[in-house]
Structures are given as C-alpha cells and as structure tokens.
Short mmCIF file of C-alpha atoms in Angstrom, two decimals:
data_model
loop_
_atom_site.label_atom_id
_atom_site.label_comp_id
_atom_site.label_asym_id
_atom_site.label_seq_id
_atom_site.Cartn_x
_atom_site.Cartn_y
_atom_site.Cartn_z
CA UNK A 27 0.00 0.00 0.00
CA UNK A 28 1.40 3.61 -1.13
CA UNK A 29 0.96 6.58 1.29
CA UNK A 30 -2.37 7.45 -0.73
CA UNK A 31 -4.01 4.22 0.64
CA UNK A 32 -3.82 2.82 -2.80
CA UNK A 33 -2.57 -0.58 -4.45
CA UNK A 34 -0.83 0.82 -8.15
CA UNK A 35 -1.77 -1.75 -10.50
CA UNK A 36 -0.19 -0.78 -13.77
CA UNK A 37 2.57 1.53 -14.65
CA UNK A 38 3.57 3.32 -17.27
CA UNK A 39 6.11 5.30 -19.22
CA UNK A 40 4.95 8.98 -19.96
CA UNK A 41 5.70 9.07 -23.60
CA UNK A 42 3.14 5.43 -23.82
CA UNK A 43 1.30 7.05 -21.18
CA UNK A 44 0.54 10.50 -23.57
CA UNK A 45 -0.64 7.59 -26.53
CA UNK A 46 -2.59 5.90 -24.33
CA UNK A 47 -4.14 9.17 -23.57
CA UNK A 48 -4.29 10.28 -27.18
CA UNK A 49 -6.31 7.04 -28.61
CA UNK A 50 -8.95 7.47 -26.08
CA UNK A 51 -9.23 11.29 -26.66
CA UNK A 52 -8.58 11.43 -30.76
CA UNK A 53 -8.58 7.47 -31.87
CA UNK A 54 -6.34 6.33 -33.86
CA UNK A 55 -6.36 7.99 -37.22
CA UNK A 56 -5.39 4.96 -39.82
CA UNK A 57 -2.61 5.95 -42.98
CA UNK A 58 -1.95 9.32 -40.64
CA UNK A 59 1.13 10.50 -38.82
CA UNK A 60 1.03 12.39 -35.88
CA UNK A 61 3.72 13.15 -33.51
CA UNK A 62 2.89 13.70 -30.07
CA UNK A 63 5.51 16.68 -28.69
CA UNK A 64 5.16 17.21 -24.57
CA UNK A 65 7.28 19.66 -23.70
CA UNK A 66 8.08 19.50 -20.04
CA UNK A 67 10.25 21.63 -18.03
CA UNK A 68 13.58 20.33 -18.38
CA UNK A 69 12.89 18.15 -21.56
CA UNK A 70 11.20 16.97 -24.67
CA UNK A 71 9.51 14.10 -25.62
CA UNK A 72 8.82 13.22 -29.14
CA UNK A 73 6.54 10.15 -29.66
CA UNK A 74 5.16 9.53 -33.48
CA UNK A 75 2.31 7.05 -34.22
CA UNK A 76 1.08 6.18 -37.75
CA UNK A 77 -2.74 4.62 -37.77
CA UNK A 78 -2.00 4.20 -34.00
CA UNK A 79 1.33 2.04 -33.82
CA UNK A 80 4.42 3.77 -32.22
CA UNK A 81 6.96 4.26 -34.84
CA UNK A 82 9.25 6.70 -33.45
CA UNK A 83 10.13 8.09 -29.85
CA UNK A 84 12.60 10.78 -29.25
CA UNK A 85 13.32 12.18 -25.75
CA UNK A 86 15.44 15.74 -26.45
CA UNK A 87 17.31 16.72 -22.89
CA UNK A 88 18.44 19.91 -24.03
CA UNK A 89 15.19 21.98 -24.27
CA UNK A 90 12.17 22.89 -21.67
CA UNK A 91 9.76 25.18 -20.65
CA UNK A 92 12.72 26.41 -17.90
CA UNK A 93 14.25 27.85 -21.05
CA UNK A 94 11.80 29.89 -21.56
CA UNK A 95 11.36 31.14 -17.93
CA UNK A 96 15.38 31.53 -17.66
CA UNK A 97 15.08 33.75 -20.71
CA UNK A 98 12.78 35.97 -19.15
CA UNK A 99 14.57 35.73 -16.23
CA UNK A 100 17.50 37.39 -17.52
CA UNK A 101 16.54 39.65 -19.81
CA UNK A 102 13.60 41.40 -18.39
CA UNK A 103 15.84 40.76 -14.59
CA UNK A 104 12.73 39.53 -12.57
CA UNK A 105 12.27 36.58 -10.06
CA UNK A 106 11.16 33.11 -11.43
CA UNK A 107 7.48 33.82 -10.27
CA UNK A 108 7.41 36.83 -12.15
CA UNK A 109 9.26 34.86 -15.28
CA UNK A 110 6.74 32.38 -15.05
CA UNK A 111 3.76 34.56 -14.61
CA UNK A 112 4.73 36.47 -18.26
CA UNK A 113 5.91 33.18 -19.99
CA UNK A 114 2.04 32.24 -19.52
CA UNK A 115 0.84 35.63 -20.84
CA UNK A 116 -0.19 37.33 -17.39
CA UNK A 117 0.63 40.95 -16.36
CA UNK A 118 3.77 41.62 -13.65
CA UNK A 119 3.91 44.50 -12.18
CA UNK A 120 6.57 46.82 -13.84
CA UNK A 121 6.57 44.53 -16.89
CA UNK A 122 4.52 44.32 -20.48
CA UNK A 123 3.22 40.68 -21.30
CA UNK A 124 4.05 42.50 -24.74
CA UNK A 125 7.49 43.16 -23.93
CA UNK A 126 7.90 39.08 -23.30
CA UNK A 127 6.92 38.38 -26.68
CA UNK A 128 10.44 38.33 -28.59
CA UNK A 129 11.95 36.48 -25.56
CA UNK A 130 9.48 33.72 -26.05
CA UNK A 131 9.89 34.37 -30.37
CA UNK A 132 13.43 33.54 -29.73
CA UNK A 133 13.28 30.33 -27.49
CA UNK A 134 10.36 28.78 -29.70
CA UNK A 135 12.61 29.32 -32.05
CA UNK A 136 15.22 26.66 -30.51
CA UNK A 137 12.54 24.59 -29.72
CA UNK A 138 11.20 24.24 -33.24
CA UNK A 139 14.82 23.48 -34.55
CA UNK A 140 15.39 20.74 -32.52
CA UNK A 141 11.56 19.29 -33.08
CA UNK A 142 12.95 20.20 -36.87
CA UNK A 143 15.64 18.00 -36.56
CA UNK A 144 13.70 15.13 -34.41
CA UNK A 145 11.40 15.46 -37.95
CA UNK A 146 13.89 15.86 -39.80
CA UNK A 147 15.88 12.12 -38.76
CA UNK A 148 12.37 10.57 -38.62
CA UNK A 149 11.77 10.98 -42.36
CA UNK A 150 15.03 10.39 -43.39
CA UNK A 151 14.72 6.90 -41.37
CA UNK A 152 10.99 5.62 -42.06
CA UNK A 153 9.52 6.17 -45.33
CA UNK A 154 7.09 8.61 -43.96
CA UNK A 155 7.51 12.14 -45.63
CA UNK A 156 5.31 14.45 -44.03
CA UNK A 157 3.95 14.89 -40.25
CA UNK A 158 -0.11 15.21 -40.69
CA UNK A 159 -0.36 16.52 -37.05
CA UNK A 160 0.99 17.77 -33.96
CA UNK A 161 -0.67 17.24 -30.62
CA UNK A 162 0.74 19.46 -27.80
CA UNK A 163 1.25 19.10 -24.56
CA UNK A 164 2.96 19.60 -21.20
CA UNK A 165 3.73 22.85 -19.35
CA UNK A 166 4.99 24.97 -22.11
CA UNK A 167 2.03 23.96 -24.60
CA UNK A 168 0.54 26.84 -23.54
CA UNK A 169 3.55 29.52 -24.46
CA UNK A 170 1.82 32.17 -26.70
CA UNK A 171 2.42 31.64 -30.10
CA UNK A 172 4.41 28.26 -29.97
CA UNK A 173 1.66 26.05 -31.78
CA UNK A 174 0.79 28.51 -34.49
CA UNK A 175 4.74 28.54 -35.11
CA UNK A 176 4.80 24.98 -35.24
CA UNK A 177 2.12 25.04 -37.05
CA UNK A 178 3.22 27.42 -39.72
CA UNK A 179 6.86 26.04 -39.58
CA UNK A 180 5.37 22.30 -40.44
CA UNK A 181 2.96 22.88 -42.16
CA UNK A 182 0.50 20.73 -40.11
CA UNK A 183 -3.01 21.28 -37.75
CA UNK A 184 -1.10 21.66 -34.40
CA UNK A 185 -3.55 21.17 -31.43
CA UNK A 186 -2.87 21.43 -27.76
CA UNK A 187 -3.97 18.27 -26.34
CA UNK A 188 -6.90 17.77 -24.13
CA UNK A 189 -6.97 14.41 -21.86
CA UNK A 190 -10.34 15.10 -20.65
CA UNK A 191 -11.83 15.54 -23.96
CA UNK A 192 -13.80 12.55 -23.42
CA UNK A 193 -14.65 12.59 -20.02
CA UNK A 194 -18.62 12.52 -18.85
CA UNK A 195 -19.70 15.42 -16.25
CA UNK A 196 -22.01 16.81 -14.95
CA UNK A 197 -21.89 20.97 -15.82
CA UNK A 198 -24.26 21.48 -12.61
CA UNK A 199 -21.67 19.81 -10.28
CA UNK A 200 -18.24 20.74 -12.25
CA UNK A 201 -16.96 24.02 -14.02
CA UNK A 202 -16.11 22.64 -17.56
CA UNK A 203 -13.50 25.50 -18.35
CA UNK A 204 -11.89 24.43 -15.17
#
C-alpha cells in the first residue's frame, strides 16, 4: 500500500502514457502520422504514431519550458514567479506581457529546430515524408504563439492536447472551463 491508501496496479512510461491518452481522446487515425511533442520543463519528448502504432520516440534533454522562464529571467531581470507569470501571458507589475513576446519568439525558435531536426531524422529513417499533425502538450504547450509557429513552420493542424476531452460530467456539479 502507497501513502495514498492505494494498491498501483499498472505503470507506465509517460511518452506510452501521452498515446494511451491520445487514442482514447482522438482514436487512432489509420494511414496518418502524428507526432505527439510534450514539452516539459527540463525536456522533450517526441513520440510519433502512424494509424495508431508507435513508430518513433525521441526524448530531447536539451530543451524545456525552464528555457523559456530563464530567458525571461535574464533579460527582463525579474524573479522566477514573475518569469513564469509572463511566460504564460499574465501581467507583472513593472513589466509588459508584450514586452515578453520576442523572448518567447526567440526560445520557440530553438525549440522548433530541434523538433525540426527530431522530424527531420524521422523521415530520413521511415519512409514517412510528411507529419499530418501535432498534438501538444505539457507545461509549455501553452507559451503564446508556440503552436501557431509549429504550425506554420510544419505545415500541419497543431492542437494542444486535451486528456479530458472525453470525459462525462455533470456541468451542474463541475466548471467545464476548469
């Protein structure tokens, strides 16, 4: 028995985890690629399915949503809070969401190069061409304007990814934007 009082039956990697999540939320989408990118806070995970089946997994240790933040950080000199605050598009006293905006330009920037060359070895080792979709997720899915870059940049429907799209409630008893 864990500390919450519960027996864990089953355990799972993230990046199998994040598919398992995707089928029941999108299905499987048969003759399609799409490449599930979480990007977490120190890292990257890159998992690619075609009609379903993993094909590819990538896990990239060199870029994270604390990239972002550090970038604020240092060149707008505020505290982590305040970093974080702005990298999610909130006011900070003293400091312009607006003036955040070429930071994150810049660091979305490395991030799509290295999902570039993730995509990049994929094709040149499968005899996939072409990525039909991007599903988002993990803390910095959220940075403004990093899907519509990766969108634009790969040509592709990015979407930021939604594990309780298919999960019954009751709107009376729970607040649905919540």
């Amino acid at each position: 028995i864990t500390p919450a009082g519960r027996t864990p039956v089953v355990m799972d990697l993230d990046a199998f985890a994040r598919q398992n999540a995707s089928e029941v939320n999108y299905g499987s989408e048969p003759g399609r690629v799409v490449a599930l990118v979480n990007i977490g806070a120190s890292q990257a995970n890159i998992k690619i399915l075609t009609g379903g089946d993993s094909i590819f997994t990538r896990d990239i240790t060199t870029i994270g949503g604390n990239q972002f933040t550090d970038a604020i950080q240092k060149d707008l000199n505020v505290s982590f809070e305040q970093a974080e605050n702005l990298k999610q598009g909130q006011g900070v006293e003293g400091q312009s969401p607006d003036a955040v905006a070429p930071i994150l330009a810049s660091v979305s920037e490395q991030v799509l190069m290295e999902v570039q060359k993730t995509f990049d070895f994929f094709k040149a080792t499968t005899s996939e061409d072409h990525i039909d979709r991007i599903v988002l997720s993990g803390g910095s899915a959220r940075v403004p304007g990093l899907a519509d870059s990766m969108g634009e940049r790969f040509d592709c429907r990015v979407e930021i990814a939604n594990p309780f799209q298919n999960v019954n409630y009751s709107p009376k008893d729970f607040d649905g934007d919540f």
